[in-house]
Coordinates of C-alpha atoms in Angstrom, one line a residue:
M1168 CA 0.0 0.0 0.0
E1169 CA 1.1 3.6 -0.7
F1170 CA -0.2 7.0 0.3
K1171 CA -0.9 9.6 -2.3
L1172 CA -1.1 13.1 -0.8
M1173 CA -2.3 16.3 -2.3
P1174 CA -0.7 19.5 -1.0
G1175 CA -2.4 21.7 1.6
G1176 CA -5.3 21.3 3.9
T1177 CA -6.5 22.4 7.4
L1178 CA -7.2 20.1 10.3
S1179 CA -10.2 20.5 12.6
G1180 CA -12.4 18.4 14.8
E1181 CA -12.2 16.1 17.8
V1182 CA -10.6 12.7 17.7
R1183 CA -9.4 9.9 20.0
V1184 CA -6.4 8.1 18.4
P1185 CA -5.9 4.4 19.0
G1186 CA -4.7 3.0 22.4
D1187 CA -1.2 3.3 23.6
K1188 CA 1.0 0.5 22.1
S1189 CA 3.4 0.3 24.9
I1190 CA 0.7 -0.2 27.5
S1191 CA -1.3 -2.6 25.3
H1192 CA 1.8 -4.9 24.9
R1193 CA 2.4 -4.9 28.7
S1194 CA -1.2 -5.5 29.6
I1195 CA -1.1 -8.8 27.7
M1196 CA 2.3 -9.9 29.0
L1197 CA 1.5 -9.2 32.7
G1198 CA -2.1 -10.3 32.4
A1199 CA -0.9 -13.6 31.1
L1200 CA 1.5 -14.1 34.0
A1201 CA -1.0 -13.0 36.6
E1202 CA -3.2 -15.1 38.9
G1203 CA -6.8 -14.6 37.9
T1204 CA -8.5 -12.6 35.1
T1205 CA -7.3 -9.3 33.7
R1206 CA -9.7 -7.1 31.7
V1207 CA -8.4 -4.5 29.3
S1208 CA -10.3 -1.7 27.6
G1209 CA -8.9 0.7 24.9
F1210 CA -6.5 -2.0 23.7
L1211 CA -4.7 -1.1 20.5
E1212 CA -5.7 -3.6 17.8
G1213 CA -2.6 -3.0 15.7
E1214 CA -0.4 -5.7 14.2
D1215 CA 2.4 -5.2 16.8
A1216 CA 0.1 -5.6 19.8
L1217 CA -1.7 -8.5 18.1
A1218 CA 1.6 -10.3 17.7
T1219 CA 2.0 -10.2 21.5
V1220 CA -1.5 -11.7 21.8
A1221 CA -0.6 -14.5 19.4
A1222 CA 2.6 -15.3 21.2
F1223 CA 0.9 -15.8 24.5
R1224 CA -1.9 -17.8 23.0
A1225 CA 0.8 -20.1 21.5
M1226 CA 2.1 -20.6 25.1
G1227 CA -1.3 -21.8 26.3
V1228 CA -2.9 -18.6 27.6
R1229 CA -6.6 -18.1 27.0
I1230 CA -7.2 -14.6 25.7
E1231 CA -10.7 -13.5 24.6
G1232 CA -10.8 -10.6 22.1
P1233 CA -9.7 -8.1 21.2
E1234 CA -13.1 -6.8 20.2
D1235 CA -13.7 -3.1 20.0
G1236 CA -10.7 -2.6 22.2
E1237 CA -11.9 -5.1 24.9
V1238 CA -9.7 -8.0 25.9
E1239 CA -10.0 -10.6 28.7
I1240 CA -6.9 -12.5 29.7
H1241 CA -7.1 -15.6 31.8
G1242 CA -3.8 -15.6 33.6
V1243 CA -1.7 -18.7 34.1
G1244 CA 0.6 -17.4 36.8
L1245 CA 4.4 -16.7 36.5
H1246 CA 5.1 -20.4 36.0
G1247 CA 2.1 -21.5 34.0
L1248 CA 3.3 -20.8 30.4
K1249 CA 3.7 -23.9 28.1
A1250 CA 6.2 -24.6 25.4
P1251 CA 5.0 -23.4 22.1
S1252 CA 4.9 -25.9 19.2
H1253 CA 6.7 -23.6 16.9
A1254 CA 8.9 -20.5 16.8
L1255 CA 7.1 -17.4 18.1
D1256 CA 6.9 -14.9 15.2
V1257 CA 6.4 -11.4 16.5
G1258 CA 6.2 -9.7 13.2
N1259 CA 7.7 -6.2 13.2
S1260 CA 7.4 -5.7 17.0
G1261 CA 10.7 -4.8 18.7
T1262 CA 8.9 -4.3 22.0
T1263 CA 7.5 -7.8 21.9
I1264 CA 10.8 -9.5 21.1
R1265 CA 12.9 -7.5 23.6
L1266 CA 10.4 -7.8 26.5
L1267 CA 9.6 -11.5 25.8
S1268 CA 13.3 -12.2 25.8
G1269 CA 13.4 -11.3 29.5
L1270 CA 10.2 -13.2 30.4
L1271 CA 11.2 -16.3 28.5
A1272 CA 14.7 -16.4 29.9
G1273 CA 13.3 -17.7 33.1
Q1274 CA 11.0 -20.4 31.7
G1275 CA 11.5 -24.1 31.9
F1276 CA 11.3 -24.7 28.1
D1277 CA 13.3 -23.8 25.0
V1278 CA 11.8 -21.2 22.7
E1279 CA 12.8 -19.4 19.5
L1280 CA 11.7 -15.8 18.8
T1281 CA 11.7 -14.5 15.2
G1282 CA 10.0 -11.7 13.2
D1283 CA 9.8 -10.1 9.8
V1284 CA 12.6 -9.0 7.5
S1285 CA 12.8 -5.6 9.2
L1286 CA 12.9 -7.0 12.7
Q1287 CA 15.7 -9.5 11.8
K1288 CA 18.0 -6.6 11.1
R1289 CA 17.5 -5.0 14.5
P1290 CA 20.3 -5.5 17.1
M1291 CA 19.5 -7.5 20.2
G1292 CA 22.8 -7.5 21.9
R1293 CA 21.5 -4.8 24.3
V1294 CA 19.1 -7.3 25.8
M1295 CA 21.2 -10.4 25.3
D1296 CA 24.2 -9.1 27.3
P1297 CA 22.4 -8.3 30.6
L1298 CA 20.3 -11.5 30.3
A1299 CA 23.5 -13.6 29.9
R1300 CA 24.9 -11.9 33.1
M1301 CA 21.8 -13.1 34.9
G1302 CA 22.5 -16.7 33.8
A1303 CA 20.3 -16.9 30.7
R1304 CA 21.3 -18.9 27.7
I1305 CA 20.3 -16.8 24.6
S1306 CA 21.8 -16.8 21.2
G1307 CA 21.1 -15.0 17.9
T1308 CA 22.6 -14.5 14.4
D1309 CA 25.3 -11.9 14.7
G1310 CA 23.4 -10.5 17.6
K1311 CA 20.1 -10.3 15.7
P1312 CA 16.9 -12.4 15.5
P1313 CA 16.0 -15.2 15.3
L1314 CA 16.8 -15.6 19.0
K1315 CA 17.1 -19.0 20.7
I1316 CA 16.5 -19.1 24.4
A1317 CA 17.3 -22.2 26.4
G1318 CA 14.9 -23.1 29.2
G1319 CA 15.6 -24.3 32.7
Q1320 CA 18.3 -21.8 33.6
A1321 CA 18.6 -20.5 37.1
L1322 CA 18.6 -16.7 36.9
K1323 CA 20.3 -14.5 39.5
G1324 CA 19.5 -10.9 40.2
I1325 CA 22.0 -8.3 39.1
H1326 CA 22.5 -4.6 39.1
Y1327 CA 22.7 -3.3 35.5
D1328 CA 23.7 0.2 34.4
L1329 CA 22.0 0.8 31.1
P1330 CA 24.7 2.0 28.6
M1331 CA 22.0 4.1 26.9
A1332 CA 18.5 5.2 27.8
S1333 CA 16.1 2.4 26.6
A1334 CA 12.7 1.5 28.1
Q1335 CA 12.8 -1.8 26.2
V1336 CA 16.1 -2.9 27.7
K1337 CA 15.1 -1.7 31.2
S1338 CA 11.9 -3.6 31.0
C1339 CA 13.6 -6.8 29.7
V1340 CA 15.9 -6.9 32.6
L1341 CA 13.2 -6.2 35.2
L1342 CA 10.9 -8.9 33.7
A1343 CA 13.7 -11.4 33.8
G1344 CA 14.1 -10.3 37.4
L1345 CA 10.7 -11.7 38.2
Y1346 CA 12.3 -15.2 37.8
A1347 CA 15.7 -14.4 39.3
E1348 CA 17.0 -15.3 42.8
G1349 CA 17.5 -12.1 44.8
R1350 CA 17.1 -8.6 43.7
T1351 CA 17.4 -7.2 40.2
S1352 CA 18.0 -3.4 39.8
V1353 CA 18.6 -1.1 36.8
T1354 CA 20.1 2.4 36.7
E1355 CA 19.3 4.4 33.5
P1356 CA 21.3 7.4 32.3
A1357 CA 18.1 9.4 31.6
P1358 CA 14.5 8.7 32.5
T1359 CA 12.6 6.5 30.0
R1360 CA 9.0 5.5 29.8
D1361 CA 8.0 3.8 33.0
H1362 CA 4.9 1.8 31.9
T1363 CA 6.4 -1.5 33.0
E1364 CA 7.1 -0.3 36.6
R1365 CA 3.6 1.3 36.9
M1366 CA 1.8 -1.7 35.5
L1367 CA 3.8 -4.2 37.7
R1368 CA 2.6 -2.1 40.7
G1369 CA -0.9 -2.2 39.3
F1370 CA -0.7 -6.0 39.3
G1371 CA 0.3 -5.9 42.9
Y1372 CA 4.1 -6.4 42.5
D1373 CA 6.5 -4.4 44.6
V1374 CA 8.8 -2.2 42.5
K1375 CA 11.0 0.4 44.1
N1376 CA 12.6 3.5 42.6
D1377 CA 15.3 4.9 44.8
N1378 CA 16.9 8.0 43.3
G1379 CA 16.7 6.5 39.8
V1380 CA 17.6 2.9 40.7
I1381 CA 14.6 0.8 39.8
S1382 CA 14.5 -2.6 41.5
L1383 CA 12.4 -5.6 42.3
A1384 CA 12.8 -9.0 44.0
G1385 CA 12.1 -12.3 42.3
G1386 CA 9.7 -14.9 43.5
G1387 CA 6.6 -12.8 43.9
C1388 CA 3.3 -13.1 42.1
L1389 CA 1.0 -10.9 40.0
Q1390 CA -2.8 -10.5 40.6
G1391 CA -5.3 -9.9 37.7
A1392 CA -6.2 -6.3 37.2
E1393 CA -8.5 -3.9 35.3
I1394 CA -6.6 -1.8 32.7
D1395 CA -7.9 1.2 30.7
V1396 CA -5.4 2.0 28.0
P1397 CA -5.2 5.7 27.2
A1398 CA -4.8 7.0 23.6
D1399 CA -1.2 6.7 22.4
I1400 CA 0.8 10.0 22.5
S1401 CA 3.1 8.6 19.9
S1402 CA 0.1 8.3 17.5
A1403 CA -1.3 11.7 18.7
A1404 CA 2.1 13.3 17.9
F1405 CA 1.4 13.2 14.2
F1406 CA -1.7 15.3 14.7
L1407 CA -0.1 17.6 17.2
V1408 CA 2.5 18.4 14.5
A1409 CA -0.1 18.4 11.7
A1410 CA -2.3 21.0 13.4
S1411 CA 0.7 23.1 14.4
I1412 CA 1.9 23.4 10.8
A1413 CA -1.3 23.8 8.9
P1414 CA -2.7 27.3 9.0
G1415 CA -6.2 27.6 10.4
S1416 CA -6.1 24.3 12.2
D1417 CA -7.9 23.7 15.5
L1418 CA -7.9 20.1 16.8
L1419 CA -8.9 18.4 20.1
L1420 CA -7.2 15.0 20.8
T1421 CA -9.1 13.2 23.7
H1422 CA -8.0 10.8 26.4
V1423 CA -4.3 11.0 25.5
G1424 CA -1.7 9.5 27.9
I1425 CA 0.6 12.2 29.2
N1426 CA 2.9 10.0 31.3
P1427 CA 5.8 12.4 32.3
T1428 CA 8.3 10.0 30.6
R1429 CA 6.5 10.4 27.3
I1430 CA 5.7 14.1 26.9
G1431 CA 8.9 15.2 25.2
V1432 CA 7.0 15.8 22.0
I1433 CA 4.7 18.3 23.8
N1434 CA 7.7 20.0 25.5
I1435 CA 9.7 20.3 22.3
L1436 CA 6.8 21.6 20.3
T1437 CA 6.0 24.2 23.0
L1438 CA 9.6 25.3 22.9
M1439 CA 9.2 25.7 19.1
G1440 CA 6.2 28.0 19.7
A1441 CA 3.3 25.6 19.3
D1442 CA -0.1 26.5 20.7
I1443 CA -0.9 23.4 22.8
Q1444 CA -3.2 23.3 25.8
L1445 CA -3.8 20.3 28.2
K1446 CA -7.4 20.1 29.4
H1447 CA -9.3 17.8 31.8
E1448 CA -6.1 16.3 33.3
R1449 CA -6.8 13.2 35.3
E1450 CA -5.5 9.7 36.2
V1451 CA -6.8 6.5 34.7
G1452 CA -5.5 3.2 35.9
G1453 CA -2.3 4.7 37.3
E1454 CA -1.6 6.6 34.1
P1455 CA -2.0 10.4 33.7
V1456 CA -4.4 11.4 30.9
A1457 CA -5.6 14.6 29.3
D1458 CA -7.4 16.1 26.4
I1459 CA -5.1 18.1 24.2
R1460 CA -6.1 21.1 22.1
V1461 CA -3.7 22.2 19.4
R1462 CA -4.0 25.2 17.1
Y1463 CA -1.9 26.4 14.3
A1464 CA 1.0 28.6 15.3
P1465 CA 4.2 29.7 13.4
L1466 CA 7.1 27.5 14.7
K1467 CA 10.7 28.4 15.1
G1468 CA 13.8 26.3 15.0
I1469 CA 15.5 25.4 18.3
D1470 CA 18.4 23.4 19.7
I1471 CA 16.5 20.4 21.2
P1472 CA 17.4 19.9 24.8
E1473 CA 19.2 16.6 25.2
D1474 CA 17.2 15.8 28.4
Q1475 CA 14.1 15.7 26.2
V1476 CA 15.4 13.2 23.7
P1477 CA 14.5 10.0 25.7
L1478 CA 11.1 11.5 26.4
A1479 CA 10.3 11.8 22.7
I1480 CA 12.3 9.0 21.1
D1481 CA 9.4 7.6 19.0
E1482 CA 8.0 11.0 18.1
F1483 CA 11.1 12.4 16.2
P1484 CA 9.9 11.5 12.7
A1485 CA 6.9 13.8 13.3
L1486 CA 9.1 16.4 15.0
F1487 CA 11.5 16.4 12.0
I1488 CA 8.5 17.5 9.9
A1489 CA 7.8 20.3 12.4
A1490 CA 11.4 21.4 12.1
A1491 CA 11.2 21.4 8.3
C1492 CA 8.2 23.8 8.6
A1493 CA 9.8 26.0 11.2
E1494 CA 11.6 29.3 10.7
G1495 CA 15.3 28.8 11.2
R1496 CA 17.5 25.9 12.2
T1497 CA 16.6 22.9 14.4
V1498 CA 19.5 20.9 15.9
L1499 CA 19.1 17.4 17.4
R1500 CA 21.9 15.7 19.3
G1501 CA 22.1 12.7 21.6
A1502 CA 19.6 10.6 19.6
E1503 CA 21.7 7.5 18.6
E1504 CA 18.8 5.3 19.6
L1505 CA 17.0 6.5 16.4
R1506 CA 19.4 4.6 14.3
V1507 CA 18.2 1.2 15.6
K1508 CA 14.5 1.6 15.4
E1509 CA 12.3 -0.1 12.7
S1510 CA 14.7 1.7 10.3
D1511 CA 17.6 4.0 10.8
R1512 CA 15.2 6.9 11.3
I1513 CA 17.8 9.6 11.1
A1514 CA 19.0 8.4 7.7
A1515 CA 15.5 7.6 6.4
M1516 CA 14.0 11.0 7.4
A1517 CA 17.0 12.9 6.1
E1518 CA 16.6 11.2 2.7
G1519 CA 12.9 12.0 2.6
L1520 CA 13.5 15.6 3.7
T1521 CA 16.1 16.0 0.9
T1522 CA 13.6 14.6 -1.6
L1523 CA 11.2 17.4 -0.5
G1524 CA 13.9 20.0 -0.9
V1525 CA 14.6 20.5 2.8
K1526 CA 18.2 21.2 3.7
N1527 CA 19.6 19.0 6.4
E1528 CA 22.9 17.6 7.7
V1529 CA 23.1 14.2 9.2
L1530 CA 25.1 13.8 12.4
D1531 CA 26.3 10.6 14.1
D1532 CA 23.8 11.1 16.9
G1533 CA 21.2 13.4 15.3
I1534 CA 20.5 15.9 12.5
I1535 CA 20.4 19.6 11.7
I1536 CA 17.3 20.7 9.8
E1537 CA 16.9 24.1 8.0
G1538 CA 13.3 25.1 7.9
G1539 CA 11.9 26.2 4.6
T1540 CA 9.7 25.4 1.7
L1541 CA 8.5 21.8 1.1
G1542 CA 8.2 20.5 -2.4
G1543 CA 6.9 17.1 -3.4
G1544 CA 8.2 13.7 -4.6
V1545 CA 8.3 10.0 -3.8
I1546 CA 9.3 8.9 -0.3
H1547 CA 10.7 5.6 0.6
T1548 CA 9.7 4.5 4.1
Y1549 CA 12.0 1.5 4.5
H1550 CA 8.9 -0.3 5.9
D1551 CA 8.8 2.0 8.9
H1552 CA 5.3 3.0 10.0
R1553 CA 6.4 6.3 11.6
I1554 CA 8.4 7.4 8.6
A1555 CA 5.2 6.8 6.5
M1556 CA 2.9 8.9 8.8
A1557 CA 5.5 11.7 9.2
F1558 CA 5.7 12.3 5.5
A1559 CA 1.9 12.0 5.2
I1560 CA 1.4 15.0 7.4
A1561 CA 4.2 16.9 5.6
A1562 CA 1.8 17.3 2.7
L1563 CA -0.1 19.9 4.6
R1564 CA 2.7 22.3 3.9
A1565 CA 4.0 20.9 0.6
E1566 CA 3.7 22.7 -2.7
Q1567 CA 3.4 19.5 -4.8
E1568 CA 2.0 16.0 -4.5
I1569 CA 3.8 13.5 -2.2
R1570 CA 3.7 9.8 -2.7
V1571 CA 4.8 7.7 0.3
L1572 CA 5.7 4.1 -0.6
D1573 CA 5.4 0.9 1.5
C1574 CA 2.8 2.0 4.0
D1575 CA 1.5 -1.4 5.0
H1576 CA 3.4 -1.2 8.3
V1577 CA 1.3 1.8 9.5
A1578 CA -1.2 -0.8 10.7
T1579 CA 1.4 -2.0 13.3
S1580 CA 0.7 1.0 15.5
F1581 CA -2.1 3.0 13.9
P1582 CA -4.8 1.0 12.1
G1583 CA -7.1 3.2 10.1
F1584 CA -4.6 6.2 10.1
D1585 CA -5.4 7.3 6.5
A1586 CA -9.2 7.2 7.1
L1587 CA -9.0 9.1 10.3
A1588 CA -6.6 11.7 8.8
R1589 CA -8.8 12.2 5.8
G1590 CA -11.8 12.8 8.1
L1591 CA -9.8 15.5 9.9
G1592 CA -8.8 17.3 6.7
L1593 CA -5.7 15.6 5.3
Q1594 CA -5.9 15.0 1.6
V1595 CA -4.7 11.4 1.6
S1596 CA -5.6 8.4 -0.5
A1597 CA -4.4 4.9 0.2
L1598 CA -3.6 3.0 -3.0
A1599 CA -2.5 -0.6 -3.7
D1600 CA 1.2 -0.7 -4.7

């Protein structure tokens, strides 16, 4: 599938984007390992989250749904998973494979984790190394999937200093710690999303955070819970940027998760001059939520504060479009993590911006973008859903038609993106390749 986008447009209306992908993944994982039943509402029915559902079904967990965002998980307890009859194929989901690596390291059976062509290019050494230190036996192909995990290993708690800020690596180590003897702790160089810690507490598991050292003891148990998944700020980010760059826009995004470890996109856009207001702030199921009103405002280029980078790591493709539409220069440093996402997002976005006539300079750990006029052209997404959606919203300020190729992966995180965007004012058509 490809997107064909006509230039221009104004966004208006009220919308609730799909549920948070990070929370949806974790609700299935912890619900499966809990005692009793877990009920989830607002679940993201995207391909990535559905891959997690399929993996736990293959290990003997009865999961009803999802249907209209409702899921019921009949937990089997920490030691109730069964050996799957085949390799677990998690598709394009890096979250699934990295978090499952931690959970499966403590099981009594052998298992293989694999995924699509894109996932098989992604480095897994960052989870393999700490798991090996805990006593796991895990191997890959040059440090990449497929991963083979040997069962029956006695794990021991460790303290691990994360070499770079990564919620996936932190979560992997903590989830392995559920099965380890003693205490497992992690120190991160900068705060990352804390959905795993919050949700573990929601399932009744004691997780401590002492001055940035996050820890838990093995040998406990999880109790079934009720989970209301807020709208995903990573999905909302595309519309936050879209309304900010399209003159005349006025948009309300409802029930959006505003976890303080995830609001870098709001902070950065505000520094650029965006008109963003948080309304009806509240807490739902342990997660802060708000309605977000965003209206068009002229943006200016900035030096993005490095302390905001981990808080916006998934939102940078959208933010690069904001930078391209801003007056002046935007500089991003300290974002090496972007090179090992579904694609090398720095290289892929730089290539697309160049296609549209936007001057940029690629750095080892970031990019410099000169704001200016956007033209048109054909964009290659490298099978990355966020690259596809970023260049879709770029059409709002483009002077010519944009074609975005290989958009099938948009469904991994945002099923129905094109229809929703069209309803709000984006001139997008989804075409067969």
